[in-house]
mmCIF file of C-alpha atoms in Angstrom:
data_model
loop_
_atom_site.group_PDB
_atom_site.id
_atom_site.type_symbol
_atom_site.label_atom_id
_atom_site.label_comp_id
_atom_site.label_asym_id
_atom_site.label_seq_id
_atom_site.Cartn_x
_atom_site.Cartn_y
_atom_site.Cartn_z
ATOM 1 C CA MET M 1 17.206 -14.649 0.422
ATOM 2 C CA ARG M 2 15.540 -12.665 3.690
ATOM 3 C CA ASP M 3 18.628 -9.761 3.906
ATOM 4 C CA LEU M 4 17.895 -8.964 0.756
ATOM 5 C CA ILE M 5 14.458 -8.799 0.921
ATOM 6 C CA LYS M 6 15.026 -6.932 3.867
ATOM 7 C CA LYS M 7 17.425 -4.830 1.739
ATOM 8 C CA LEU M 8 15.160 -3.657 -1.066
ATOM 9 C CA THR M 9 11.695 -3.262 0.807
ATOM 10 C CA GLU M 10 13.567 -0.744 3.189
ATOM 11 C CA ILE M 11 14.980 1.193 0.122
ATOM 12 C CA SER M 12 12.151 4.665 -0.598
ATOM 13 C CA SER M 13 11.997 4.868 -3.891
ATOM 14 C CA PRO M 14 8.557 5.790 -5.284
ATOM 15 C CA SER M 15 7.310 6.352 -9.161
ATOM 16 C CA GLY M 16 9.933 8.420 -10.768
ATOM 17 C CA ARG M 17 12.653 8.467 -8.145
ATOM 18 C CA GLU M 18 13.616 4.924 -8.407
ATOM 19 C CA ASP M 19 17.308 5.714 -8.570
ATOM 20 C CA THR M 20 18.139 4.261 -5.410
ATOM 21 C CA ILE M 21 16.237 1.051 -5.856
ATOM 22 C CA ARG M 22 17.803 0.543 -9.585
ATOM 23 C CA GLN M 23 21.226 1.088 -8.379
ATOM 24 C CA ALA M 24 20.731 -2.013 -5.409
ATOM 25 C CA ILE M 25 19.167 -4.467 -7.633
ATOM 26 C CA LEU M 26 22.246 -3.574 -10.233
ATOM 27 C CA LYS M 27 24.806 -4.367 -7.055
ATOM 28 C CA GLU M 28 23.131 -7.518 -6.175
ATOM 29 C CA LEU M 29 22.860 -9.124 -10.329
ATOM 30 C CA GLU M 30 27.056 -8.508 -10.229
ATOM 31 C CA ASN M 31 28.283 -12.077 -12.010
ATOM 32 C CA HIS M 32 24.843 -12.592 -12.900
ATOM 33 C CA ILE M 33 23.871 -11.381 -16.053
ATOM 34 C CA ASP M 34 26.064 -11.065 -19.474
ATOM 35 C CA GLY M 35 24.801 -7.455 -19.655
ATOM 36 C CA TYR M 36 22.511 -4.748 -18.873
ATOM 37 C CA GLU M 37 21.506 -0.743 -19.770
ATOM 38 C CA ILE M 38 19.941 1.819 -18.094
ATOM 39 C CA ASP M 39 17.059 3.277 -20.272
ATOM 40 C CA LYS M 40 16.198 7.141 -21.061
ATOM 41 C CA LEU M 41 13.341 6.762 -18.483
ATOM 42 C CA GLY M 42 15.286 4.994 -16.352
ATOM 43 C CA ASN M 43 14.213 0.677 -16.749
ATOM 44 C CA LEU M 44 16.746 -1.178 -15.718
ATOM 45 C CA ILE M 45 17.352 -4.008 -18.229
ATOM 46 C CA VAL M 46 19.508 -6.705 -17.598
ATOM 47 C CA TRP M 47 19.729 -9.836 -19.573
ATOM 48 C CA LYS M 48 21.419 -13.523 -19.677
ATOM 49 C CA LYS M 49 21.997 -15.580 -23.470
ATOM 50 C CA GLY M 50 20.310 -18.726 -24.072
ATOM 51 C CA LYS M 51 20.835 -21.250 -26.559
ATOM 52 C CA THR M 52 18.207 -20.317 -28.578
ATOM 53 C CA GLU M 53 17.533 -16.807 -30.379
ATOM 54 C CA LYS M 54 14.315 -16.341 -28.273
ATOM 55 C CA LYS M 55 13.589 -13.994 -25.534
ATOM 56 C CA VAL M 56 11.929 -14.507 -22.614
ATOM 57 C CA LEU M 57 10.738 -11.115 -21.053
ATOM 58 C CA LEU M 58 10.362 -11.105 -17.004
ATOM 59 C CA ASP M 59 9.040 -7.493 -15.543
ATOM 60 C CA ALA M 60 8.906 -6.674 -11.798
ATOM 61 C CA HIS M 61 8.421 -2.760 -11.329
ATOM 62 C CA MET M 62 10.766 -1.378 -8.572
ATOM 63 C CA ASP M 63 8.638 1.703 -7.994
ATOM 64 C CA GLU M 64 6.552 1.908 -4.949
ATOM 65 C CA ILE M 65 3.582 4.337 -4.200
ATOM 66 C CA GLY M 66 4.186 7.076 -2.163
ATOM 67 C CA VAL M 67 3.587 11.256 -2.073
ATOM 68 C CA VAL M 68 4.556 14.298 -3.220
ATOM 69 C CA VAL M 69 4.071 17.947 -0.962
ATOM 70 C CA THR M 70 2.147 20.218 -2.901
ATOM 71 C CA ASN M 71 2.139 23.485 -0.646
ATOM 72 C CA ILE M 72 3.428 24.443 3.108
ATOM 73 C CA ASP M 73 1.762 26.524 5.567
ATOM 74 C CA ASP M 74 3.004 29.027 7.678
ATOM 75 C CA ASN M 75 3.577 27.404 10.132
ATOM 76 C CA GLY M 76 5.586 24.616 8.266
ATOM 77 C CA PHE M 77 3.013 21.814 7.997
ATOM 78 C CA LEU M 78 2.796 20.328 4.873
ATOM 79 C CA ARG M 79 1.042 19.326 2.006
ATOM 80 C CA ILE M 80 0.137 16.651 0.729
ATOM 81 C CA ASP M 81 -0.783 14.050 -3.003
ATOM 82 C CA MET M 82 -0.750 11.009 -3.777
ATOM 83 C CA VAL M 83 2.110 9.264 -5.733
ATOM 84 C CA GLY M 84 -0.034 5.785 -7.239
ATOM 85 C CA GLY M 85 -2.947 4.450 -4.962
ATOM 86 C CA VAL M 86 -2.239 6.312 -1.978
ATOM 87 C CA SER M 87 -5.380 5.993 0.276
ATOM 88 C CA PRO M 88 -6.396 8.722 2.699
ATOM 89 C CA TYR M 89 -7.405 6.449 5.499
ATOM 90 C CA THR M 90 -3.996 3.697 5.209
ATOM 91 C CA ILE M 91 -1.591 6.869 5.412
ATOM 92 C CA LEU M 92 -3.371 8.752 8.548
ATOM 93 C CA SER M 93 -1.511 9.134 11.610
ATOM 94 C CA SER M 94 1.203 7.349 9.298
ATOM 95 C CA LYS M 95 4.967 7.741 9.741
ATOM 96 C CA ILE M 96 6.210 9.167 6.174
ATOM 97 C CA ARG M 97 9.716 9.970 5.089
ATOM 98 C CA PHE M 98 11.529 12.312 2.624
ATOM 99 C CA GLY M 99 14.979 11.589 1.951
ATOM 100 C CA ASP M 100 15.983 11.925 6.177
ATOM 101 C CA ILE M 101 13.236 13.890 7.219
ATOM 102 C CA VAL M 102 10.480 12.026 8.608
ATOM 103 C CA GLY M 103 6.930 13.547 9.449
ATOM 104 C CA ILE M 104 3.401 12.417 10.639
ATOM 105 C CA VAL M 105 0.271 12.386 9.070
ATOM 106 C CA GLY M 106 -2.315 14.079 10.763
ATOM 107 C CA MET M 107 -5.693 15.774 10.219
ATOM 108 C CA GLU M 108 -7.408 18.542 10.507
ATOM 109 C CA GLY M 109 -10.436 19.381 12.884
ATOM 110 C CA GLU M 110 -11.483 22.504 14.907
ATOM 111 C CA THR M 111 -14.249 21.099 16.893
ATOM 112 C CA VAL M 112 -15.232 17.196 17.721
ATOM 113 C CA ASN M 113 -18.167 17.405 14.713
ATOM 114 C CA ASP M 114 -15.134 18.768 12.383
ATOM 115 C CA MET M 115 -13.193 15.225 13.400
ATOM 116 C CA LYS M 116 -15.620 12.796 12.953
ATOM 117 C CA ASN M 117 -17.210 14.637 9.431
ATOM 118 C CA ASN M 118 -13.150 15.103 8.185
ATOM 119 C CA LEU M 119 -12.740 11.546 9.119
ATOM 120 C CA LYS M 120 -15.806 10.091 7.539
ATOM 121 C CA GLU M 121 -15.340 11.954 4.245
ATOM 122 C CA LEU M 122 -11.777 11.821 4.207
ATOM 123 C CA SER M 123 -9.465 13.268 1.602
ATOM 124 C CA PHE M 124 -6.369 14.580 0.955
ATOM 125 C CA ASP M 125 -7.320 18.064 1.224
ATOM 126 C CA LYS M 126 -7.864 17.628 5.245
ATOM 127 C CA LEU M 127 -4.597 16.283 5.313
ATOM 128 C CA PHE M 128 -1.201 17.478 7.007
ATOM 129 C CA VAL M 129 2.292 16.105 7.373
ATOM 130 C CA ASP M 130 4.148 17.315 10.591
ATOM 131 C CA ILE M 131 7.997 17.055 10.136
ATOM 132 C CA GLY M 132 8.381 18.820 14.035
ATOM 133 C CA VAL M 133 9.103 23.024 12.549
ATOM 134 C CA LYS M 134 7.668 26.290 13.200
ATOM 135 C CA SER M 135 7.611 28.155 10.187
ATOM 136 C CA LYS M 136 7.949 28.110 6.477
ATOM 137 C CA GLU M 137 11.251 28.700 5.992
ATOM 138 C CA GLU M 138 11.873 25.970 8.240
ATOM 139 C CA ALA M 139 10.002 23.469 6.269
ATOM 140 C CA GLU M 140 10.987 24.845 2.905
ATOM 141 C CA LYS M 141 15.010 24.170 3.684
ATOM 142 C CA LEU M 142 14.168 20.070 4.469
ATOM 143 C CA CYS M 143 11.368 19.518 2.345
ATOM 144 C CA PRO M 144 10.595 21.887 -0.215
ATOM 145 C CA ILE M 145 7.406 21.670 -2.865
ATOM 146 C CA GLY M 146 8.118 19.102 -5.397
ATOM 147 C CA THR M 147 10.093 16.354 -2.666
ATOM 148 C CA PHE M 148 8.890 13.121 -2.624
ATOM 149 C CA GLY M 149 8.376 10.757 0.058
ATOM 150 C CA THR M 150 7.384 7.456 0.879
ATOM 151 C CA TYR M 151 5.694 5.582 4.161
ATOM 152 C CA ASP M 152 8.569 4.949 6.416
ATOM 153 C CA GLY M 153 8.484 1.027 7.004
ATOM 154 C CA TYR M 154 10.886 -1.669 8.127
ATOM 155 C CA PHE M 155 10.964 -5.425 7.580
ATOM 156 C CA ILE M 156 9.789 -8.361 9.523
ATOM 157 C CA GLU M 157 10.610 -11.780 9.586
ATOM 158 C CA GLN M 158 7.262 -13.605 11.850
ATOM 159 C CA GLY M 159 7.561 -17.836 11.163
ATOM 160 C CA ASP M 160 6.224 -18.400 7.485
ATOM 161 C CA PHE M 161 5.529 -14.838 6.357
ATOM 162 C CA TYR M 162 7.688 -11.226 5.702
ATOM 163 C CA ILE M 163 5.853 -8.251 6.307
ATOM 164 C CA SER M 164 7.198 -5.173 5.213
ATOM 165 C CA LYS M 165 6.275 -1.658 3.080
ATOM 166 C CA SER M 166 7.123 -1.829 -0.638
ATOM 167 C CA MET M 167 6.634 -5.676 -0.983
ATOM 168 C CA ASP M 168 4.407 -3.857 -4.159
ATOM 169 C CA ASP M 169 6.652 -5.016 -5.910
ATOM 170 C CA ARG M 170 9.891 -5.205 -4.471
ATOM 171 C CA ILE M 171 9.049 -8.879 -3.877
ATOM 172 C CA GLY M 172 9.179 -9.552 -7.802
ATOM 173 C CA CYS M 173 12.015 -7.449 -8.277
ATOM 174 C CA ILE M 174 13.497 -10.164 -6.219
ATOM 175 C CA ALA M 175 11.802 -13.236 -7.431
ATOM 176 C CA ILE M 176 13.932 -12.213 -10.760
ATOM 177 C CA ILE M 177 16.767 -11.651 -9.111
ATOM 178 C CA GLU M 178 16.534 -14.996 -7.462
ATOM 179 C CA VAL M 179 15.642 -16.243 -11.480
ATOM 180 C CA PHE M 180 19.519 -14.592 -12.942
ATOM 181 C CA LYS M 181 21.615 -16.182 -9.532
ATOM 182 C CA ARG M 182 19.960 -19.862 -10.407
ATOM 183 C CA LEU M 183 20.163 -20.097 -14.643
ATOM 184 C CA LYS M 184 22.779 -21.669 -15.825
ATOM 185 C CA ASN M 185 22.158 -22.615 -18.958
ATOM 186 C CA PRO M 186 19.059 -21.460 -20.252
ATOM 187 C CA THR M 187 17.143 -22.610 -23.599
ATOM 188 C CA ASN M 188 15.715 -18.774 -24.353
ATOM 189 C CA SER M 189 17.560 -15.567 -23.981
ATOM 190 C CA ILE M 190 16.428 -14.143 -20.914
ATOM 191 C CA TYR M 191 15.649 -10.369 -19.960
ATOM 192 C CA GLY M 192 14.933 -9.051 -16.641
ATOM 193 C CA VAL M 193 13.214 -5.349 -16.973
ATOM 194 C CA PHE M 194 13.124 -3.320 -13.565
ATOM 195 C CA ALA M 195 10.311 -0.978 -14.788
ATOM 196 C CA VAL M 196 10.057 2.430 -13.390
ATOM 197 C CA GLN M 197 6.585 4.052 -12.849
ATOM 198 C CA GLU M 198 4.129 1.261 -12.951
ATOM 199 C CA GLU M 199 2.073 2.499 -10.028
ATOM 200 C CA VAL M 200 1.078 6.284 -11.563
ATOM 201 C CA GLY M 201 0.005 3.988 -15.396
ATOM 202 C CA ILE M 202 2.308 1.652 -16.499
ATOM 203 C CA VAL M 203 4.849 3.927 -17.657
ATOM 204 C CA GLY M 204 7.553 2.069 -18.052
ATOM 205 C CA ALA M 205 6.508 -1.149 -18.895
ATOM 206 C CA ARG M 206 5.285 -0.262 -22.750
ATOM 207 C CA VAL M 207 9.220 1.517 -23.642
ATOM 208 C CA ALA M 208 11.044 -1.656 -22.204
ATOM 209 C CA GLY M 209 8.867 -3.783 -24.273
ATOM 210 C CA TYR M 210 9.496 -1.832 -27.445
ATOM 211 C CA LYS M 211 13.243 -1.920 -26.974
ATOM 212 C CA ILE M 212 13.301 -5.653 -26.686
ATOM 213 C CA ASP M 213 10.691 -6.802 -28.563
ATOM 214 C CA PRO M 214 10.682 -10.312 -26.564
ATOM 215 C CA ASP M 215 8.635 -13.395 -28.039
ATOM 216 C CA VAL M 216 6.980 -13.565 -24.817
ATOM 217 C CA ALA M 217 6.626 -11.209 -21.462
ATOM 218 C CA ILE M 218 5.875 -12.488 -17.914
ATOM 219 C CA ALA M 219 5.050 -9.515 -15.518
ATOM 220 C CA ILE M 220 5.819 -10.676 -11.874
ATOM 221 C CA ASP M 221 3.983 -8.937 -9.348
ATOM 222 C CA VAL M 222 1.881 -9.075 -6.154
ATOM 223 C CA THR M 223 -2.170 -9.508 -5.518
ATOM 224 C CA GLY M 224 -5.179 -9.556 -3.526
ATOM 225 C CA VAL M 225 -6.507 -12.182 -1.122
ATOM 226 C CA GLY M 226 -9.823 -12.983 -0.156
ATOM 227 C CA ASP M 227 -8.343 -15.503 3.343
ATOM 228 C CA THR M 228 -8.517 -12.843 5.788
ATOM 229 C CA PRO M 229 -12.239 -12.677 8.272
ATOM 230 C CA LYS M 230 -15.029 -12.033 5.528
ATOM 231 C CA GLY M 231 -12.211 -11.329 2.813
ATOM 232 C CA ASN M 232 -13.615 -10.835 -0.603
ATOM 233 C CA LYS M 233 -16.096 -13.787 -1.668
ATOM 234 C CA ARG M 234 -15.091 -13.486 -5.317
ATOM 235 C CA THR M 235 -10.732 -13.647 -4.509
ATOM 236 C CA SER M 236 -9.523 -16.969 -4.349
ATOM 237 C CA MET M 237 -6.070 -16.489 -3.707
ATOM 238 C CA LYS M 238 -4.619 -17.546 -0.070
ATOM 239 C CA LEU M 239 -1.378 -17.091 1.465
ATOM 240 C CA GLY M 240 0.986 -20.333 1.361
ATOM 241 C CA ASN M 241 -0.936 -22.021 -1.669
ATOM 242 C CA GLY M 242 1.719 -21.305 -3.902
ATOM 243 C CA ALA M 243 2.355 -18.968 -6.812
ATOM 244 C CA CYS M 244 -0.567 -17.392 -8.259
ATOM 245 C CA ILE M 245 -0.896 -18.227 -12.539
ATOM 246 C CA LYS M 246 -3.042 -15.003 -13.451
ATOM 247 C CA VAL M 247 -5.705 -15.799 -16.104
ATOM 248 C CA LYS M 248 -7.292 -12.007 -16.012
ATOM 249 C CA ASP M 249 -7.433 -8.639 -13.850
ATOM 250 C CA GLY M 250 -8.796 -5.486 -14.115
ATOM 251 C CA TYR M 251 -6.035 -4.523 -17.261
ATOM 252 C CA SER M 252 -5.423 -7.435 -19.070
ATOM 253 C CA ILE M 253 -6.586 -11.414 -20.185
ATOM 254 C CA SER M 254 -3.061 -13.633 -20.130
ATOM 255 C CA ASP M 255 -1.838 -15.511 -22.728
ATOM 256 C CA ARG M 256 -3.429 -18.957 -22.453
ATOM 257 C CA LYS M 257 -0.605 -20.634 -24.419
ATOM 258 C CA ILE M 258 1.625 -19.490 -21.680
ATOM 259 C CA VAL M 259 -0.938 -19.890 -18.855
ATOM 260 C CA GLU M 260 -0.626 -23.700 -19.786
ATOM 261 C CA THR M 261 2.597 -24.237 -20.091
ATOM 262 C CA LEU M 262 2.800 -22.688 -16.786
ATOM 263 C CA LYS M 263 0.483 -25.131 -14.994
ATOM 264 C CA GLU M 264 2.504 -27.834 -17.404
ATOM 265 C CA ILE M 265 5.573 -26.856 -15.485
ATOM 266 C CA ALA M 266 3.831 -26.546 -12.088
ATOM 267 C CA LYS M 267 2.419 -29.660 -12.305
ATOM 268 C CA LYS M 268 5.310 -31.571 -13.696
ATOM 269 C CA TYR M 269 7.501 -30.090 -11.029
ATOM 270 C CA ASN M 270 5.286 -30.721 -8.115
ATOM 271 C CA ILE M 271 5.701 -26.616 -7.426
ATOM 272 C CA PRO M 272 2.368 -25.523 -5.384
ATOM 273 C CA TYR M 273 0.211 -22.364 -7.493
ATOM 274 C CA GLN M 274 -3.284 -21.300 -7.543
ATOM 275 C CA MET M 275 -5.224 -19.920 -10.585
ATOM 276 C CA GLU M 276 -5.645 -16.027 -9.834
ATOM 277 C CA VAL M 277 -8.634 -13.739 -11.315
ATOM 278 C CA LEU M 278 -8.716 -10.692 -10.234
ATOM 279 C CA ILE M 279 -11.780 -8.603 -10.401
ATOM 280 C CA TYR M 280 -10.089 -5.205 -9.847
ATOM 281 C CA GLY M 281 -5.844 -4.155 -10.448
ATOM 282 C CA GLY M 282 -3.867 -5.040 -13.221
ATOM 283 C CA THR M 283 0.237 -5.358 -14.012
ATOM 284 C CA ASP M 284 3.088 -4.058 -15.998
ATOM 285 C CA ALA M 285 1.543 -7.426 -18.359
ATOM 286 C CA ARG M 286 -0.860 -4.754 -19.984
ATOM 287 C CA GLY M 287 1.680 -2.279 -21.203
ATOM 288 C CA TYR M 288 3.207 -5.309 -23.216
ATOM 289 C CA GLN M 289 0.184 -6.762 -24.670
ATOM 290 C CA GLY M 290 -0.166 -3.217 -26.300
ATOM 291 C CA THR M 291 3.309 -2.625 -27.371
ATOM 292 C CA LYS M 292 4.543 -3.090 -31.280
ATOM 293 C CA SER M 293 2.397 -5.309 -32.676
ATOM 294 C CA GLY M 294 1.285 -7.579 -29.961
ATOM 295 C CA ILE M 295 3.158 -9.332 -27.579
ATOM 296 C CA PRO M 296 2.274 -12.761 -26.126
ATOM 297 C CA SER M 297 2.067 -11.383 -21.680
ATOM 298 C CA ALA M 298 0.613 -12.847 -18.740
ATOM 299 C CA THR M 299 1.435 -12.640 -15.103
ATOM 300 C CA VAL M 300 2.371 -14.489 -12.242
ATOM 301 C CA SER M 301 1.732 -13.208 -9.088
ATOM 302 C CA ILE M 302 2.521 -13.726 -5.066
ATOM 303 C CA ALA M 303 -0.492 -13.551 -2.620
ATOM 304 C CA THR M 304 -0.107 -10.167 -0.615
ATOM 305 C CA ARG M 305 -2.077 -9.268 2.307
ATOM 306 C CA TYR M 306 -2.835 -5.009 3.076
ATOM 307 C CA ILE M 307 -1.489 -4.640 -0.485
ATOM 308 C CA HIS M 308 -0.972 -0.475 -0.695
ATOM 309 C CA THR M 309 -0.456 -0.256 3.149
ATOM 310 C CA PRO M 310 2.959 0.260 4.947
ATOM 311 C CA ASN M 311 2.895 -3.775 6.413
ATOM 312 C CA GLU M 312 2.991 -6.071 2.916
ATOM 313 C CA MET M 313 2.811 -9.208 3.938
ATOM 314 C CA VAL M 314 3.520 -12.236 2.066
ATOM 315 C CA HIS M 315 4.288 -16.227 2.827
ATOM 316 C CA LYS M 316 7.573 -17.631 2.278
ATOM 317 C CA LYS M 317 6.496 -20.783 0.280
ATOM 318 C CA ASP M 318 4.706 -18.403 -1.979
ATOM 319 C CA VAL M 319 8.197 -16.434 -3.440
ATOM 320 C CA GLU M 320 9.730 -19.917 -3.528
ATOM 321 C CA ALA M 321 7.408 -21.765 -5.755
ATOM 322 C CA THR M 322 7.033 -18.989 -7.836
ATOM 323 C CA ILE M 323 10.761 -18.104 -8.446
ATOM 324 C CA GLN M 324 10.947 -22.040 -9.533
ATOM 325 C CA LEU M 325 8.052 -22.260 -11.144
ATOM 326 C CA LEU M 326 9.754 -18.991 -13.498
ATOM 327 C CA THR M 327 13.297 -20.130 -13.222
ATOM 328 C CA LYS M 328 11.841 -23.575 -15.307
ATOM 329 C CA TYR M 329 9.761 -21.637 -17.106
ATOM 330 C CA VAL M 330 12.440 -20.066 -18.719
ATOM 331 C CA GLU M 331 15.362 -23.385 -18.594
ATOM 332 C CA GLU M 332 13.038 -25.688 -20.550
ATOM 333 C CA GLY M 333 12.036 -22.850 -23.743
ATOM 334 C CA ILE M 334 8.835 -21.646 -24.752
#
């Protein structure tokens, strides 16, 4: 699984440009699914038939946060805007990959006071990207307006931790891939949705849910933690404490029956878990809850430090616990 995490997290596929990651996921699922479809929006939908007609949908979004080129000045410096939740403070001095081109994010400032003030009230208006050219014409050939980019990050395994860009939510995609690989004779039919454009408004999930119309839907995503020095005092999730069974977040309240069933399964098989109440953010579960006449939905999360940065960190034990919990849930029926 280590190699798969490295492979998928290092792929650059921001919201709205998921083609490369979609093909990599589909390739990994060969011989482990009964069929697949790519819908009109670009969602990858895979399935494995079970012994009953009931359908369980597992969702993870395959897009990642990024930027898009909005303008180019006469000296070839790029202006950008965020695609998803990108902080100007996080992106400053970072490397950004635009296909084969890598740029460095800089900040305006003609004087020391300018630099101090701009840093104090940093915004994308004050940032630029240097791709190492001398003219607008050169830059336009390499990164024309409308070019999408992502953090230029790489994978690290360090002790019990995995670190990389785009763990949000490639680690969720990997969890679903592993479930499909481990399932032999599932009770329910299982659908895996690798959704597009979650980072810009939970776009793909609504479409996939409408088409599949499952009996239940579970989103697999990352979640914030409070286990760093002076971390958020209202956040209980910690790395290494197991799969996070979500009660609520800023967008949705998980279906009580699904939550209780997940807890029972975790206890039955001694799968480590922790209860999650997130005071901000949201997942694709929101999209499924509001689809058609409503789909009972919940979220299982993987605790993650430094979300929406080039260095998102997860714990090996939490990833494995999440895979085990989801596999048993699907195997035992709903």
